[in-house]
Amino acid sequence: MSPPATLVWLASHELRLSWRDWLSLMTAGRRHRARTATIALIVFAAFMHLLAWSMVGPYAKAATDKATLVVMTGCLLLSWSLLLSQAMESVTRAFYTRSDLDLILASPASPRKVFSVRIGRIAGSVALIAMLLASPFINVLAFIGGARWLAAYGVVAAMGAVAAAFAVALTVALFRLIGPKRTRLIAQIVAAVIGAAFVIGLQIAAILSYGSLSRFAPLQSGWLIARAPGVDSFVWWPARAVLGDAGALVVVAAMSLAILGLAIAAFSVRFGEHATAAAGVSSTVVRQRRSAGFRRRSPGGVLRHKEWTLLIRDPWLVSQTLMQILYLLPPALMLWLSFRESGAALAVVVPVVVMAAGQLAGGLAWLSISGEDAPDLVATAPITARRVIWAKVEAVIGSIAFVFAPLVAALAFASPIAAGVCGLGVLIAAASATHIQLCFRVQAKRSQFRRRQTSSRVATFAEAFSSIGWAGASALAAGGSWLALLPALIALGVLTGVRVIAPRS
Amino acid sequence: MIQHRPIALATRDLCKRYDRPAVDRLDLTIYGGEFYSLLGPNGAGKTTTLRMVAGLLRPDAGSVAIDGIDALADPVAAKQITAWLSDEPMIYDRLTPFEYLEFVAGLWRIDAADAERSANELLDWLGLAPHAHERCEGFSKGMRQKVALAGALVHDPKLIILDEPLTGLDAGSARQVKNVLKERVRAGGTVIMTTHILEVAERMADRIGVIAHGRLIAEGTLDELRLMAGKETDKAGSLEDTFLTLVGDAPAVIAE
């Protein structure tokens, strides 16, 4: 065992905490679920390998030519933007979760060492998650194309390390620029925008240039390949490393470690100072505008108003809604272009909107129905439980209508029928997601939202399949096909299944 | 005499069972305008009893009547005249105390003008007026508990049910809460409260009930309890002595 308060000792402590945190996330805090979680992980991994086989299998024999390097680098940048987004969220969480901060700062251990290890832990967890997510693709490529593809694991780990370094630098910069109070919200929004921006940017480029939503279309264009640097350029080192170039891999790994080391050396002390400042944020005063006075509202009205007020004041929700809206930009652009030219592309717009509505409604429904911070107050109020639930459902559907109505209205200019189908799809997808959350409702704090998907994986999958079903049905219905009944029936089957297996309250 | 007042709360044969009986055929009678303190060791069934009275738990058997209203048959009517406050203040971090009280008044269908007047009075009494338009997220435990108490009182309940309301409060906040409760009782309200702070029960309660293993093992004024304990131990003393004598054969069990 290493001596206390050394880097190794602190790292092993952080590692143990990370492991238990991950285990708790997988088993939703119930240890007896470990076996079920393992089986589910194996099934999921098998499914992902099959999916990866169909997606990347044909590219396993790729040569190191310029076209391949361009596409590969584009894919790496896409993935890195998501990693950076994930790392920023982890760093923000590390800043704002008080947990053991008082203990650490009150101890004689060197804060520089402690926070160096903490930044390292963030880098490690980001890299590990990235390697796990990439593993089906890398394994399939290695199986078909040879062991050279295994070098991709090293590149993914390096990307995780660099993402963590940039995330720390960005968040510390935000702290210095706008202070701890505003950084929390802004960092979440920046993380969401970074995660979405590159994907969306490529999609917008694809729509403008090729009339397609595929983000790979611009990467495969002759125009870009012709203007890209030569194959020997250092720009392609990460891509070359993925393709099995050992020299490039060593350089990429060394550079990423150097960047992470620099970030740790430069920011570990500041990290501690800012974490202390962030811990004091909860005691800062947020003053609201003085209201005119109490307004006359029915109990249902006050419940709806309360839900909407809390939703508007929820920074997480603001960032998530912004991200949903950002993801809707490409289909909106496509809609605008097709309105100008022809109505052929509407079949792509409708399912994207319906799917987004279902997903957003799932989150809102959890916050409203399960994430009630004063359950005793509501339960002891002279109002029936049924009326309470209805008011919350109305709040969710009202919010969805507010977000999606402008898009459906815009769609109506291009095709009133498609707009009608889309509007109906949005409502049904939102109602279905809300129904699933109702069936699996648990009593929780709003702050536990991040863990909602681990508390019931059945609900999470049901929510996703139901949204996909209604999105498919809407797309086919907008195209005038009777086949729309098929995905609609599948979605209804999911909802029926949910009713059957949902725990009785 | 207190017994001539109307009955504010009556439970008869109240039962609730988890792995073991938590509340076992409990009969409680509390009169209007009375401050009643329910004492007992951990796991005695105090919180379970109060949660059943407040309508948060359904009893396995027995009845609950609040101001003559059958709370199990007509829970909405019973809740209209009842308030519940637990030791963990349940408020919304992103609402201000003013918004919170407006929300509570709306749930209880109180006239907006009356509720606003009452809310401003309560915020003033509890020292929350300067913070009325600040979000509760930065409040201390004491301030949060005072906001929750204001919420419990804003609809002018006849029966106020409090489960360890003074836990974690500093001396100043505890004094403010006690004063507001005394004022309510003086105005004709009824309070039933559990507490581990025996001095509070000793100073504030008109009558004290001692519960162990889900059963009421003693009930009366402090003098009556001393007498009961004195009969058994041949000595009289503080409420702490009395309480420990009464529950001496009812050791603490697992947490409620």
mmCIF file with all atom_site columns, C-alpha atoms in Angstrom, chain A residues 184 281-300 302-303 305-306 309-310 313-315 372-384 388 392 443 445-446, chain B residues 51 54-56 75-77 79-80 82 84 86 89-96 98-109 111-113 115-116 119 130-131 133-135 137-139 151 154:
data_model
loop_
_atom_site.group_PDB
_atom_site.id
_atom_site.type_symbol
_atom_site.label_atom_id
_atom_site.label_alt_id
_atom_site.label_comp_id
_atom_site.label_asym_id
_atom_site.label_entity_id
_atom_site.label_seq_id
_atom_site.pdbx_PDB_ins_code
_atom_site.Cartn_x
_atom_site.Cartn_y
_atom_site.Cartn_z
_atom_site.occupancy
_atom_site.B_iso_or_equiv
_atom_site.pdbx_formal_charge
_atom_site.auth_seq_id
_atom_site.auth_comp_id
_atom_site.auth_asym_id
_atom_site.auth_atom_id
_atom_site.pdbx_PDB_model_num
ATOM 1  C CA . ARG A 1 184 ? -22.907 26.749 -13.923 1.00 0.00 ? 184 ARG A CA 1
ATOM 2  C CA . VAL A 1 281 ? -22.768 29.522 -4.894  1.00 0.00 ? 281 VAL A CA 1
ATOM 3  C CA . SER A 1 282 ? -25.695 27.781 -3.213  1.00 0.00 ? 282 SER A CA 1
ATOM 4  C CA . SER A 1 283 ? -25.648 30.425 -0.506  1.00 0.00 ? 283 SER A CA 1
ATOM 5  C CA . THR A 1 284 ? -25.709 33.327 -2.949  1.00 0.00 ? 284 THR A CA 1
ATOM 6  C CA . VAL A 1 285 ? -28.946 35.223 -3.273  1.00 0.00 ? 285 VAL A CA 1
ATOM 7  C CA . VAL A 1 286 ? -31.077 35.001 -6.402  1.00 0.00 ? 286 VAL A CA 1
ATOM 8  C CA . ARG A 1 287 ? -33.684 37.726 -6.205  1.00 0.00 ? 287 ARG A CA 1
ATOM 9  C CA . GLN A 1 288 ? -36.796 37.395 -8.354  1.00 0.00 ? 288 GLN A CA 1
ATOM 10 C CA . ARG A 1 289 ? -38.797 40.320 -9.658  1.00 0.00 ? 289 ARG A CA 1
ATOM 11 C CA . ARG A 1 290 ? -41.436 41.335 -7.120  1.00 0.00 ? 290 ARG A CA 1
ATOM 12 C CA . SER A 1 291 ? -44.783 39.990 -8.310  1.00 0.00 ? 291 SER A CA 1
ATOM 13 C CA . ALA A 1 292 ? -47.885 42.181 -8.315  1.00 0.00 ? 292 ALA A CA 1
ATOM 14 C CA . GLY A 1 293 ? -49.550 40.027 -5.673  1.00 0.00 ? 293 GLY A CA 1
ATOM 15 C CA . PHE A 1 294 ? -51.328 36.706 -5.280  1.00 0.00 ? 294 PHE A CA 1
ATOM 16 C CA . ARG A 1 295 ? -53.388 35.783 -8.324  1.00 0.00 ? 295 ARG A CA 1
ATOM 17 C CA . ARG A 1 296 ? -56.659 33.908 -8.267  1.00 0.00 ? 296 ARG A CA 1
ATOM 18 C CA . ARG A 1 297 ? -56.029 30.452 -9.732  1.00 0.00 ? 297 ARG A CA 1
ATOM 19 C CA . SER A 1 298 ? -57.612 27.019 -9.382  1.00 0.00 ? 298 SER A CA 1
ATOM 20 C CA . PRO A 1 299 ? -55.540 24.277 -7.668  1.00 0.00 ? 299 PRO A CA 1
ATOM 21 C CA . GLY A 1 300 ? -54.850 22.812 -11.138 1.00 0.00 ? 300 GLY A CA 1
ATOM 22 C CA . VAL A 1 302 ? -51.377 26.833 -9.466  1.00 0.00 ? 302 VAL A CA 1
ATOM 23 C CA . LEU A 1 303 ? -49.856 23.399 -10.057 1.00 0.00 ? 303 LEU A CA 1
ATOM 24 C CA . HIS A 1 305 ? -47.971 27.554 -13.011 1.00 0.00 ? 305 HIS A CA 1
ATOM 25 C CA . LYS A 1 306 ? -45.567 26.098 -10.444 1.00 0.00 ? 306 LYS A CA 1
ATOM 26 C CA . THR A 1 309 ? -41.955 28.384 -13.254 1.00 0.00 ? 309 THR A CA 1
ATOM 27 C CA . LEU A 1 310 ? -39.660 25.580 -12.073 1.00 0.00 ? 310 LEU A CA 1
ATOM 28 C CA . ARG A 1 313 ? -35.717 28.312 -13.841 1.00 0.00 ? 313 ARG A CA 1
ATOM 29 C CA . ASP A 1 314 ? -34.004 24.943 -14.359 1.00 0.00 ? 314 ASP A CA 1
ATOM 30 C CA . PRO A 1 315 ? -30.551 25.476 -15.921 1.00 0.00 ? 315 PRO A CA 1
ATOM 31 C CA . GLU A 1 372 ? -41.541 16.683 -7.051  1.00 0.00 ? 372 GLU A CA 1
ATOM 32 C CA . ASP A 1 373 ? -39.487 18.416 -4.362  1.00 0.00 ? 373 ASP A CA 1
ATOM 33 C CA . ALA A 1 374 ? -42.410 18.840 -1.975  1.00 0.00 ? 374 ALA A CA 1
ATOM 34 C CA . PRO A 1 375 ? -44.357 15.568 -2.288  1.00 0.00 ? 375 PRO A CA 1
ATOM 35 C CA . ASP A 1 376 ? -45.800 15.789 1.222   1.00 0.00 ? 376 ASP A CA 1
ATOM 36 C CA . LEU A 1 377 ? -47.149 19.276 0.606   1.00 0.00 ? 377 LEU A CA 1
ATOM 37 C CA . VAL A 1 378 ? -48.927 18.237 -2.569  1.00 0.00 ? 378 VAL A CA 1
ATOM 38 C CA . ALA A 1 379 ? -50.150 14.979 -1.011  1.00 0.00 ? 379 ALA A CA 1
ATOM 39 C CA . THR A 1 380 ? -51.639 16.758 2.011   1.00 0.00 ? 380 THR A CA 1
ATOM 40 C CA . ALA A 1 381 ? -53.365 19.431 -0.105  1.00 0.00 ? 381 ALA A CA 1
ATOM 41 C CA . PRO A 1 382 ? -57.144 19.206 -0.435  1.00 0.00 ? 382 PRO A CA 1
ATOM 42 C CA . ILE A 1 383 ? -57.013 18.088 -4.046  1.00 0.00 ? 383 ILE A CA 1
ATOM 43 C CA . THR A 1 384 ? -57.319 14.579 -5.417  1.00 0.00 ? 384 THR A CA 1
ATOM 44 C CA . VAL A 1 388 ? -52.593 16.626 -9.337  1.00 0.00 ? 388 VAL A CA 1
ATOM 45 C CA . LYS A 1 392 ? -48.723 17.942 -14.234 1.00 0.00 ? 392 LYS A CA 1
ATOM 46 C CA . GLN A 1 443 ? -40.503 9.834  -5.711  1.00 0.00 ? 443 GLN A CA 1
ATOM 47 C CA . LYS A 1 445 ? -35.637 15.088 -6.096  1.00 0.00 ? 445 LYS A CA 1
ATOM 48 C CA . ARG A 1 446 ? -35.339 17.176 -9.240  1.00 0.00 ? 446 ARG A CA 1
ATOM 49 C CA . ARG B 2 51  ? -48.508 10.490 8.495   1.00 0.00 ? 51  ARG B CA 1
ATOM 50 C CA . ALA B 2 54  ? -52.212 13.787 7.581   1.00 0.00 ? 54  ALA B CA 1
ATOM 51 C CA . GLY B 2 55  ? -53.413 11.468 4.821   1.00 0.00 ? 55  GLY B CA 1
ATOM 52 C CA . LEU B 2 56  ? -49.920 10.531 3.658   1.00 0.00 ? 56  LEU B CA 1
ATOM 53 C CA . PRO B 2 75  ? -59.802 12.994 2.662   1.00 0.00 ? 75  PRO B CA 1
ATOM 54 C CA . VAL B 2 76  ? -60.183 16.210 0.654   1.00 0.00 ? 76  VAL B CA 1
ATOM 55 C CA . ALA B 2 77  ? -62.499 17.777 3.256   1.00 0.00 ? 77  ALA B CA 1
ATOM 56 C CA . LYS B 2 79  ? -57.110 18.039 4.321   1.00 0.00 ? 79  LYS B CA 1
ATOM 57 C CA . GLN B 2 80  ? -58.826 21.393 3.791   1.00 0.00 ? 80  GLN B CA 1
ATOM 58 C CA . THR B 2 82  ? -55.240 20.336 8.204   1.00 0.00 ? 82  THR B CA 1
ATOM 59 C CA . TRP B 2 84  ? -48.555 18.970 7.859   1.00 0.00 ? 84  TRP B CA 1
ATOM 60 C CA . SER B 2 86  ? -42.106 17.416 8.763   1.00 0.00 ? 86  SER B CA 1
ATOM 61 C CA . PRO B 2 89  ? -38.611 21.198 5.066   1.00 0.00 ? 89  PRO B CA 1
ATOM 62 C CA . MET B 2 90  ? -40.049 20.359 1.657   1.00 0.00 ? 90  MET B CA 1
ATOM 63 C CA . ILE B 2 91  ? -40.004 23.525 -0.355  1.00 0.00 ? 91  ILE B CA 1
ATOM 64 C CA . TYR B 2 92  ? -39.058 24.424 -3.913  1.00 0.00 ? 92  TYR B CA 1
ATOM 65 C CA . ASP B 2 93  ? -35.519 25.753 -4.225  1.00 0.00 ? 93  ASP B CA 1
ATOM 66 C CA . ARG B 2 94  ? -36.306 27.871 -7.272  1.00 0.00 ? 94  ARG B CA 1
ATOM 67 C CA . LEU B 2 95  ? -39.401 29.555 -5.861  1.00 0.00 ? 95  LEU B CA 1
ATOM 68 C CA . THR B 2 96  ? -39.296 32.527 -3.511  1.00 0.00 ? 96  THR B CA 1
ATOM 69 C CA . PHE B 2 98  ? -43.757 34.683 -1.572  1.00 0.00 ? 98  PHE B CA 1
ATOM 70 C CA . GLU B 2 99  ? -44.271 32.437 -4.615  1.00 0.00 ? 99  GLU B CA 1
ATOM 71 C CA . TYR B 2 100 ? -44.303 29.349 -2.398  1.00 0.00 ? 100 TYR B CA 1
ATOM 72 C CA . LEU B 2 101 ? -47.046 30.785 -0.203  1.00 0.00 ? 101 LEU B CA 1
ATOM 73 C CA . GLU B 2 102 ? -49.050 31.823 -3.279  1.00 0.00 ? 102 GLU B CA 1
ATOM 74 C CA . PHE B 2 103 ? -48.754 28.237 -4.520  1.00 0.00 ? 103 PHE B CA 1
ATOM 75 C CA . VAL B 2 104 ? -49.899 26.765 -1.180  1.00 0.00 ? 104 VAL B CA 1
ATOM 76 C CA . ALA B 2 105 ? -52.806 29.227 -0.920  1.00 0.00 ? 105 ALA B CA 1
ATOM 77 C CA . GLY B 2 106 ? -53.890 28.248 -4.422  1.00 0.00 ? 106 GLY B CA 1
ATOM 78 C CA . LEU B 2 107 ? -53.793 24.545 -3.574  1.00 0.00 ? 107 LEU B CA 1
ATOM 79 C CA . TRP B 2 108 ? -56.012 25.187 -0.539  1.00 0.00 ? 108 TRP B CA 1
ATOM 80 C CA . ARG B 2 109 ? -58.333 27.453 -2.613  1.00 0.00 ? 109 ARG B CA 1
ATOM 81 C CA . ASP B 2 111 ? -59.104 33.796 -1.502  1.00 0.00 ? 111 ASP B CA 1
ATOM 82 C CA . ALA B 2 112 ? -56.099 35.514 -3.108  1.00 0.00 ? 112 ALA B CA 1
ATOM 83 C CA . ALA B 2 113 ? -56.431 38.792 -1.162  1.00 0.00 ? 113 ALA B CA 1
ATOM 84 C CA . ALA B 2 115 ? -54.017 34.666 1.476   1.00 0.00 ? 115 ALA B CA 1
ATOM 85 C CA . GLU B 2 116 ? -51.679 37.507 0.531   1.00 0.00 ? 116 GLU B CA 1
ATOM 86 C CA . ALA B 2 119 ? -48.724 35.442 3.895   1.00 0.00 ? 119 ALA B CA 1
ATOM 87 C CA . PRO B 2 130 ? -36.611 40.813 3.840   1.00 0.00 ? 130 PRO B CA 1
ATOM 88 C CA . HIS B 2 131 ? -36.132 37.530 1.944   1.00 0.00 ? 131 HIS B CA 1
ATOM 89 C CA . HIS B 2 133 ? -38.564 37.678 -3.040  1.00 0.00 ? 133 HIS B CA 1
ATOM 90 C CA . GLU B 2 134 ? -35.326 35.690 -2.918  1.00 0.00 ? 134 GLU B CA 1
ATOM 91 C CA . ARG B 2 135 ? -35.201 32.124 -4.188  1.00 0.00 ? 135 ARG B CA 1
ATOM 92 C CA . GLU B 2 137 ? -32.078 27.759 -2.847  1.00 0.00 ? 137 GLU B CA 1
ATOM 93 C CA . GLY B 2 138 ? -29.611 29.776 -0.771  1.00 0.00 ? 138 GLY B CA 1
ATOM 94 C CA . PHE B 2 139 ? -31.574 29.558 2.490   1.00 0.00 ? 139 PHE B CA 1
ATOM 95 C CA . GLY B 2 151 ? -46.854 27.406 4.108   1.00 0.00 ? 151 GLY B CA 1
ATOM 96 C CA . VAL B 2 154 ? -51.114 30.355 5.403   1.00 0.00 ? 154 VAL B CA 1
#
